[in-house]
Amino acid sequence: MSQISTTPPAPPVLRPSRSRRFVQAVDQRLGLDALRYPVPEHANNLAWSLGGLTAAALLILIATGVVLAQFYDPTPEVANASVRTIVEDIMLGRFLRSLHFWTAQAMYVLAALHLIRVFFHGSYKRPREANWLIGVSMFGLTLLAIFTGTVLKWDQEGYEALAHNLELGKILGGAGFWFSSTFAAHTPILVRLYSAHIMLIPGLLVLLVILHALLIKKHKISSHPGLPAPAPDTPANLVSGSPVQDGPAGLAQVTTPSGETYSEAQEPFTHHLRRVGAFGLVLLAVLSAVAVFFPPPVGSTPVAGIEVTKPMWPFWWMFTLENWFGLPAILWGGLAFFLLLFAVPFVDRNPKRSWRTRPVAMTIGALVLTALIVLTILMAVTTPAAHLNM
């Protein structure tokens, strides 16, 4: 007599869903799973997400810029009229131009705040010096993008901004050849600035953003100096932001030199991107509201021989120096500022990162920031002065 088997049947093998199979197929070919490297919990707060928000602003600028470029004509004779056509005759043209205008300023502010946050927490220190240099370069490119965008309006403000840079090009001599009318006599400089604004500058920004992100993945998001620092001999796998071992799920355990142990929650970088994406949507909503209620005006066609406008506010501190010391002060003041920024990780060699343990660096940083704010305020309350001898 045969016996009835009491062994339970094996559970059926569930085949992954079609969407899951698609994701797996893409990951096998592109390695997207590499984005799931762990990041510490503190990286999800707003201050530590300013870099991601700056990238979100860049995406908004690229998207709106692509649309605006379809209707803009960089020929000097009709450039200003084409801007007016975008605003008055193109569906959503006024909104898109306004969104582009305000997002450019938001990107400048976010990039500046991100640099300040990195400086405050000492996140530029070894081995992250290269990423600081990349960040400063992107900040400079953002200023160049704002300048070229100002000129492209080809109103009185844009015309005078270009005139200043033509004069600065003369001061530079051979180094300022690009801002010379003889560099490409058959091509108006407005056309060359347009190509820089829509191709050269965005292309460099995207390239640097990619390199910036790759270095973040390599070195991990810096630990928070307010938390206990890991011991010098702590294995790499236990440092915050590295794969977790020997600890509770989702936690990185770090032992300090005094023997104290602390844990910080971690999650995949892809989850961090979701939070940055949420912040980005809030940013888009706020900028959209500002764009609707405060659209920038369209200036009139420029008149040669006069100097009556102020530049856009990110440049005000330079123009206060111009009022004091003449036109060359814009050039030398700007160069001194960016050389100082580039020098930060090489001058501040103090391995400590807490602001309390870096009194010299924090004092110098506070003085530079205060000077920029004061110079900006002075230009806000000063009547524009003529320096171009037009």
PDB file of C-alpha atoms in Angstrom, residues 52-64 103 107 110 138 142 201-202 204-207 209 283:
ATOM      1  CA  GLY A  52      20.773  69.250  -5.908  1.00  0.00           C
ATOM      2  CA  LEU A  53      18.426  72.241  -6.003  1.00  0.00           C
ATOM      3  CA  THR A  54      20.997  74.173  -8.027  1.00  0.00           C
ATOM      4  CA  ALA A  55      21.031  71.293 -10.525  1.00  0.00           C
ATOM      5  CA  ALA A  56      17.207  71.362 -10.572  1.00  0.00           C
ATOM      6  CA  ALA A  57      17.320  75.080 -11.429  1.00  0.00           C
ATOM      7  CA  LEU A  58      19.737  74.286 -14.260  1.00  0.00           C
ATOM      8  CA  LEU A  59      17.257  71.758 -15.658  1.00  0.00           C
ATOM      9  CA  ILE A  60      14.476  74.361 -15.578  1.00  0.00           C
ATOM     10  CA  LEU A  61      16.737  76.851 -17.358  1.00  0.00           C
ATOM     11  CA  ILE A  62      17.636  74.348 -20.061  1.00  0.00           C
ATOM     12  CA  ALA A  63      13.994  73.379 -20.616  1.00  0.00           C
ATOM     13  CA  THR A  64      12.723  76.960 -20.832  1.00  0.00           C
ATOM     14  CA  THR A 103      15.230  80.788 -12.322  1.00  0.00           C
ATOM     15  CA  MET A 107      20.303  79.303  -9.496  1.00  0.00           C
ATOM     16  CA  LEU A 110      21.298  78.508  -4.581  1.00  0.00           C
ATOM     17  CA  MET A 138      30.169  76.293 -11.957  1.00  0.00           C
ATOM     18  CA  THR A 142      26.435  80.797 -13.699  1.00  0.00           C
ATOM     19  CA  ILE A 201      28.112  77.679 -21.089  1.00  0.00           C
ATOM     20  CA  PRO A 202      25.306  75.094 -20.625  1.00  0.00           C
ATOM     21  CA  LEU A 204      30.327  73.164 -19.671  1.00  0.00           C
ATOM     22  CA  LEU A 205      27.856  73.318 -16.785  1.00  0.00           C
ATOM     23  CA  VAL A 206      26.371  69.914 -17.616  1.00  0.00           C
ATOM     24  CA  LEU A 207      29.850  68.418 -17.999  1.00  0.00           C
ATOM     25  CA  VAL A 209      27.729  68.664 -12.950  1.00  0.00           C
ATOM     26  CA  LEU A 283      11.183  75.368  -6.229  1.00  0.00           C
TER      27      LEU A 283
END
